[in-house]
Tab-separated table of N, CA and C in Angstrom:
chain	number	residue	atom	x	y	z
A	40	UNK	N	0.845	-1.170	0.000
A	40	UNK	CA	0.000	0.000	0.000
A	40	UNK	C	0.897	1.242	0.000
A	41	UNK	N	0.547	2.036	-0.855
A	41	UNK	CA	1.335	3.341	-1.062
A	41	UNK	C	1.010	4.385	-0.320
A	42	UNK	N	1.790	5.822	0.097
A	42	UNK	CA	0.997	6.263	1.161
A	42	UNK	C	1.416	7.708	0.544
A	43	UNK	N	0.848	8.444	1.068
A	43	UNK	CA	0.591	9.863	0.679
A	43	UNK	C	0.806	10.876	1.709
A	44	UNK	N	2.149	11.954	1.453
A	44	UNK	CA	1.767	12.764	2.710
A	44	UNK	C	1.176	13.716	2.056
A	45	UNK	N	1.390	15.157	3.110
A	45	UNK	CA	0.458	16.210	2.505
A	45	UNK	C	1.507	16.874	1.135
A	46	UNK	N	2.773	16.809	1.908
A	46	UNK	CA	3.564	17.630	0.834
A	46	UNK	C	3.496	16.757	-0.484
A	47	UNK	N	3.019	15.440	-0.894
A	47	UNK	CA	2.498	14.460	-2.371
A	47	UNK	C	1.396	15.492	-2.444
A	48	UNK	N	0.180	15.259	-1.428
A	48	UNK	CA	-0.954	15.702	-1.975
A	48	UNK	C	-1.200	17.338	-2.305
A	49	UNK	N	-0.090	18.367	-1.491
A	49	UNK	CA	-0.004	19.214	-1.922
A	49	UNK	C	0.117	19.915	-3.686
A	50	UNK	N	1.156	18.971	-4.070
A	50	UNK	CA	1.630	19.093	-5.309
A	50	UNK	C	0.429	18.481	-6.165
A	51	UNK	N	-0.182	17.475	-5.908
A	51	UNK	CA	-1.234	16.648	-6.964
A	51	UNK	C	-2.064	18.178	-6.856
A	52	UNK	N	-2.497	18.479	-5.684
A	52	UNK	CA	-3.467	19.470	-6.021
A	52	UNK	C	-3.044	20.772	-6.957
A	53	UNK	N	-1.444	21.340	-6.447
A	53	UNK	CA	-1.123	22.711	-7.640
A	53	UNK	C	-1.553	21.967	-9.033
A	54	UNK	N	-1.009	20.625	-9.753
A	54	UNK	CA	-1.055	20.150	-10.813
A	54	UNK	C	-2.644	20.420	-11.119
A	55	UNK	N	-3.395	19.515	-10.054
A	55	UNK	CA	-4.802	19.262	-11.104
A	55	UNK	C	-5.693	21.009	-11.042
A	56	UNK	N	-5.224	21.713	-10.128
A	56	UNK	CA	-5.629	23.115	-10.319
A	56	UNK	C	-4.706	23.979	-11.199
A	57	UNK	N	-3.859	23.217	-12.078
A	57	UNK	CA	-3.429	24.439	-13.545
A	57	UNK	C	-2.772	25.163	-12.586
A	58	UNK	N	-1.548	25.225	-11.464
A	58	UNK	CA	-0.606	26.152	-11.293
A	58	UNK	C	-1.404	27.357	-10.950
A	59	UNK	N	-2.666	27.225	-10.349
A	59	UNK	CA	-3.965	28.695	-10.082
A	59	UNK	C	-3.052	29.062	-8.627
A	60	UNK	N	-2.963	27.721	-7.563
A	60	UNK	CA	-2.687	28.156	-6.207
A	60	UNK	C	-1.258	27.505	-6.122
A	61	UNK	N	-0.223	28.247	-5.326
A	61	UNK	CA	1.193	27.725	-5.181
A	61	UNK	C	0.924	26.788	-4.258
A	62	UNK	N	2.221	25.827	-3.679
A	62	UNK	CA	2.016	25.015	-2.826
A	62	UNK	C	1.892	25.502	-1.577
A	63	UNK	N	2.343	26.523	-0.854
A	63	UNK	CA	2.139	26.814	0.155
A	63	UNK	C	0.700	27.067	0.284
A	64	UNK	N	0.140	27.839	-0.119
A	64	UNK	CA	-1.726	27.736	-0.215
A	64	UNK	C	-2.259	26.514	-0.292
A	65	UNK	N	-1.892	25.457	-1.125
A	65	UNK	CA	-2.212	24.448	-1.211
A	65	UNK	C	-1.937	23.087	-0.021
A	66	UNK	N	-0.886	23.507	0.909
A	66	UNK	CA	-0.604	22.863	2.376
A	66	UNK	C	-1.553	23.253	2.944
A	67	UNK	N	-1.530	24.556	2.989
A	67	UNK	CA	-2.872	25.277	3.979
A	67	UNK	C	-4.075	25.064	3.707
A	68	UNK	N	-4.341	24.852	3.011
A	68	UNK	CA	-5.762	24.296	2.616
A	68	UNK	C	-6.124	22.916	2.945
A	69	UNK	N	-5.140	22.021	2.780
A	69	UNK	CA	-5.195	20.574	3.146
A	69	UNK	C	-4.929	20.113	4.646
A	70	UNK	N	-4.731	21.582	5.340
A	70	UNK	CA	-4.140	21.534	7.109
A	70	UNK	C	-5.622	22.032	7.415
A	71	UNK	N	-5.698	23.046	7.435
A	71	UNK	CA	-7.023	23.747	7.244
A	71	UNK	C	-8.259	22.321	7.201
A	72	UNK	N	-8.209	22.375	6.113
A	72	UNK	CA	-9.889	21.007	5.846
A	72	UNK	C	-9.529	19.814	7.041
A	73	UNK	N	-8.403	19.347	7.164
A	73	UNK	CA	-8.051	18.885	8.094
A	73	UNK	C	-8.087	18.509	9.973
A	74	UNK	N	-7.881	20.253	10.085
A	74	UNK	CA	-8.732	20.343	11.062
A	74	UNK	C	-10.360	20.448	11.129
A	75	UNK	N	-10.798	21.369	10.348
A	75	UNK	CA	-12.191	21.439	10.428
A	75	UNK	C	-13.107	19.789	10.391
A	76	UNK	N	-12.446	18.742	9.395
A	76	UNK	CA	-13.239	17.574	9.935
A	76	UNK	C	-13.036	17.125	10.980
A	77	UNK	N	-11.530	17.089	11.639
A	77	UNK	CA	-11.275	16.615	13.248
A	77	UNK	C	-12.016	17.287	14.221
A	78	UNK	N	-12.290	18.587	14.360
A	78	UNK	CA	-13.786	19.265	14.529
A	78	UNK	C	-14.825	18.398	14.551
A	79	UNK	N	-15.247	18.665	13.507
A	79	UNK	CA	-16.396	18.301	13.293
A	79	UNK	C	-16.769	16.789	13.963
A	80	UNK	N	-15.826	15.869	13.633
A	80	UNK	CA	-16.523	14.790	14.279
A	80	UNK	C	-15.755	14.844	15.386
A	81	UNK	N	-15.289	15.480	16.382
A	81	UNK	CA	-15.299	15.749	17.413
A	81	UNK	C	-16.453	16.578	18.139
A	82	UNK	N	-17.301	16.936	17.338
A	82	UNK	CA	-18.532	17.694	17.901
A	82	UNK	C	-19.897	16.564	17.227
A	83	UNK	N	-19.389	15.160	17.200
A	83	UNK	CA	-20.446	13.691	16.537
A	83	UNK	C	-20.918	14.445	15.487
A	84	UNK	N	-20.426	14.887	14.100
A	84	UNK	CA	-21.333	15.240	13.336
A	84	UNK	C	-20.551	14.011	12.099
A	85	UNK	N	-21.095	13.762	11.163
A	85	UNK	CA	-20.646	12.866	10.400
A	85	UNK	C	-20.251	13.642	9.002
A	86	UNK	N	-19.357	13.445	7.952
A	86	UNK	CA	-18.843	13.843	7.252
A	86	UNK	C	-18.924	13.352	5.958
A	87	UNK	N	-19.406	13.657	4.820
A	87	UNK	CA	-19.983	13.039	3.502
A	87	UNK	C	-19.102	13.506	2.456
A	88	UNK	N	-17.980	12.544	1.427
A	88	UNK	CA	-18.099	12.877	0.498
A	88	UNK	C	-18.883	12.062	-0.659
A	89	UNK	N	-19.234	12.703	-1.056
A	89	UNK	CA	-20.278	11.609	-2.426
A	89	UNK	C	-19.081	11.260	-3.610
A	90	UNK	N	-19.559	10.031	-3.619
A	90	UNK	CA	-18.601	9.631	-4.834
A	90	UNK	C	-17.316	8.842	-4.084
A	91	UNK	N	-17.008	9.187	-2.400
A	91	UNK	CA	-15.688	8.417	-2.146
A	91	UNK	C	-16.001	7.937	-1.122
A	92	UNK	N	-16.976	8.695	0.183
A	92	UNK	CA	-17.497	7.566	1.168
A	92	UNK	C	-17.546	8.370	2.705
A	93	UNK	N	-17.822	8.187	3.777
A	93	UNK	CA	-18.502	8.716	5.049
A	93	UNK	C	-17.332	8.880	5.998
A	94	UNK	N	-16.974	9.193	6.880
A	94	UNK	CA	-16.207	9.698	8.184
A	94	UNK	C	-17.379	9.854	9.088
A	95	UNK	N	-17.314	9.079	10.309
A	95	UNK	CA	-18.338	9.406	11.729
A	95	UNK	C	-17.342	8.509	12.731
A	96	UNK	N	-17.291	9.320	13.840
A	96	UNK	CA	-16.769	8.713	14.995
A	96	UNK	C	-17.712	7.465	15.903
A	97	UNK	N	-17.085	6.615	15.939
A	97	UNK	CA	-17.407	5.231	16.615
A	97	UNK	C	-17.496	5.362	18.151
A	98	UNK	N	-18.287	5.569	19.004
A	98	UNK	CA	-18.133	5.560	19.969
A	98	UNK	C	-18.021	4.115	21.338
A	99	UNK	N	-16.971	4.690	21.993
A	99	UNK	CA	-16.199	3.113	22.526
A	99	UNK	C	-17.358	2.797	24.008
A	100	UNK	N	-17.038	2.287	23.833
A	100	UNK	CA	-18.039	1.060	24.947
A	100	UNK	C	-17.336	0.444	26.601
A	101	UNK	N	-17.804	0.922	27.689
A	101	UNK	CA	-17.000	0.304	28.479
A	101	UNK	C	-16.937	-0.742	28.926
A	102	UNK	N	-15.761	-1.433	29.193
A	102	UNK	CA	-15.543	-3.108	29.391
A	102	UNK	C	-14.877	-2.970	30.341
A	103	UNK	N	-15.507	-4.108	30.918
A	103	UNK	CA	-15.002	-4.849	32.107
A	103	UNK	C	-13.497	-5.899	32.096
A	104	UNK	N	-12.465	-5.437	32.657
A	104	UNK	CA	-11.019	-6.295	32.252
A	104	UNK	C	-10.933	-6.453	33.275
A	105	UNK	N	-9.770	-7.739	33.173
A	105	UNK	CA	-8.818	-7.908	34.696
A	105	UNK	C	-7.852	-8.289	34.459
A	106	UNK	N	-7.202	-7.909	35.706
A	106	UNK	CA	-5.357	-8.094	35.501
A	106	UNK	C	-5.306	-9.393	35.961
A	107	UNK	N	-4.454	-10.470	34.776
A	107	UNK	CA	-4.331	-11.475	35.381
A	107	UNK	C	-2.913	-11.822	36.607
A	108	UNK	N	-2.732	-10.807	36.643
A	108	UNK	CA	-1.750	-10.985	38.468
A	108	UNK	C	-2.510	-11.057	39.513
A	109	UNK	N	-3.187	-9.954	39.586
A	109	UNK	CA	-4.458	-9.392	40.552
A	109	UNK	C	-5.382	-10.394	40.746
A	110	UNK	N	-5.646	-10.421	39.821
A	110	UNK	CA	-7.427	-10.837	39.561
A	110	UNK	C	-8.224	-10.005	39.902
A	111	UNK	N	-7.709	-9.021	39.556
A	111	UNK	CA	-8.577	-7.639	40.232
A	111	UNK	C	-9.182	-7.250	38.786
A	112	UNK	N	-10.977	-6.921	38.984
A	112	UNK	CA	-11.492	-6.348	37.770
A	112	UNK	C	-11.968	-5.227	37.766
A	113	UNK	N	-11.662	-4.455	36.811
A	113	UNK	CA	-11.995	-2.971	36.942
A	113	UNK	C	-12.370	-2.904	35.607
A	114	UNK	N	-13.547	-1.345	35.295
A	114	UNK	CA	-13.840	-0.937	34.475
A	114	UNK	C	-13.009	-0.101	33.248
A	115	UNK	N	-12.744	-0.096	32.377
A	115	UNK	CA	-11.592	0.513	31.390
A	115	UNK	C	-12.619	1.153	30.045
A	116	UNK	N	-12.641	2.524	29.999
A	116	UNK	CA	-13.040	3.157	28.999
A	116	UNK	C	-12.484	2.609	27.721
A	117	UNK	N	-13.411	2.438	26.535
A	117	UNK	CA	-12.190	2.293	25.232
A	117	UNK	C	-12.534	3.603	24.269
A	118	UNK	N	-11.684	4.094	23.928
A	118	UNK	CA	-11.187	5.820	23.336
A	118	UNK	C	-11.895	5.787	21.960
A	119	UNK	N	-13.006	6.739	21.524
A	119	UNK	CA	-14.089	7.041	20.529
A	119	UNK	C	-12.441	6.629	19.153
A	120	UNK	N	-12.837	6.211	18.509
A	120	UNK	CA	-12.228	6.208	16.906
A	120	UNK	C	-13.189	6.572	15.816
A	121	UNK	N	-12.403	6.831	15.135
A	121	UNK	CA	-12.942	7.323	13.924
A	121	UNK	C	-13.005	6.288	12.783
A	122	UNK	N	-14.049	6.375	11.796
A	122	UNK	CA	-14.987	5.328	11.236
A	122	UNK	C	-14.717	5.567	9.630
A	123	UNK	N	-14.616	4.847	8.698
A	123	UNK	CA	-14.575	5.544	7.249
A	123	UNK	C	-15.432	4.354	6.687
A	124	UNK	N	-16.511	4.782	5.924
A	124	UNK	CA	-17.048	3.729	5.455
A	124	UNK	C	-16.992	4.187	3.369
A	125	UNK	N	-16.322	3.522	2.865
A	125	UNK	CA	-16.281	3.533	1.407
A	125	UNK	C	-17.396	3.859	0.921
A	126	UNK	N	-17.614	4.445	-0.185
A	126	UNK	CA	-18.616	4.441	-1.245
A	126	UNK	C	-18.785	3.425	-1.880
A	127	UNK	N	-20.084	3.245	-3.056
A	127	UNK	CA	-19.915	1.939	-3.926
A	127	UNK	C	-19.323	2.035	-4.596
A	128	UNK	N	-19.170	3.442	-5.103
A	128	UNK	CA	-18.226	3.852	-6.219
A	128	UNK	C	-16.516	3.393	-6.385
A	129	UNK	N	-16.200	4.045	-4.638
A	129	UNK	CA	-15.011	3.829	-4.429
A	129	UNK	C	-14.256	2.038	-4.706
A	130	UNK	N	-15.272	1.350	-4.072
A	130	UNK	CA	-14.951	-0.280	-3.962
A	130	UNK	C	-14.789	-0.616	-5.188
A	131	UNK	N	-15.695	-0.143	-6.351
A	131	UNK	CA	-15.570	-0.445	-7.473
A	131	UNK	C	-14.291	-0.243	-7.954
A	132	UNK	N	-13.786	1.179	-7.632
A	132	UNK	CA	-12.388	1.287	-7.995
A	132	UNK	C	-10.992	0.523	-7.752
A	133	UNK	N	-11.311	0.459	-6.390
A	133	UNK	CA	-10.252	-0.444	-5.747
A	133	UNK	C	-10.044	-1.845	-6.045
A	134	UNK	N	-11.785	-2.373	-7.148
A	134	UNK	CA	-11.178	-3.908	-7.309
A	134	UNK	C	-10.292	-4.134	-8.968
């Protein structure tokens, strides 16, 4: 699997926008949108793009563990994650 940072996706974006915005605008924009979805589903709102697929935070469930030294059982929060569910579109692509 190939991976992408921002400074790749920076540049894909000057390219497919015709040299309109330099790269530095084009970091900021991709830091920028960046935060605003970490926002957002930090405030449970869910996130749509059409055509590539959903972002909503998963919220964790508390469980009951124990230490097997102890045998002592205590309650342990598990930490909200974040959710991406594909489009049909997208799957199509990927096969």
């Amino acid at each position: 699997m190939n991976k992408i940072n921002t400074g790749e996706l920076s540049a894909l974006l000057v390219a497919k926008m015709n040299d309109q915005v330099n790269t530095k605008q084009a970091e900021d924009f991709i830091k920028a949108s960046a935060k605003i979805m970490a926002s957002a589903l930090k405030a449970d709102r869910r996130i749509e793009f059409r055509g590539f697929g959903s972002f909503k935070l998963c919220k964790g469930k508390l469980r009951t563990v124990r230490n097997p030294k102890t045998s002592e059982t205590f309650t342990k929060v598990v930490r909200d994650r974040p959710w991406f569910k594909p489009s049909p579109l997208t799957t199509l692509i990927s096969e």
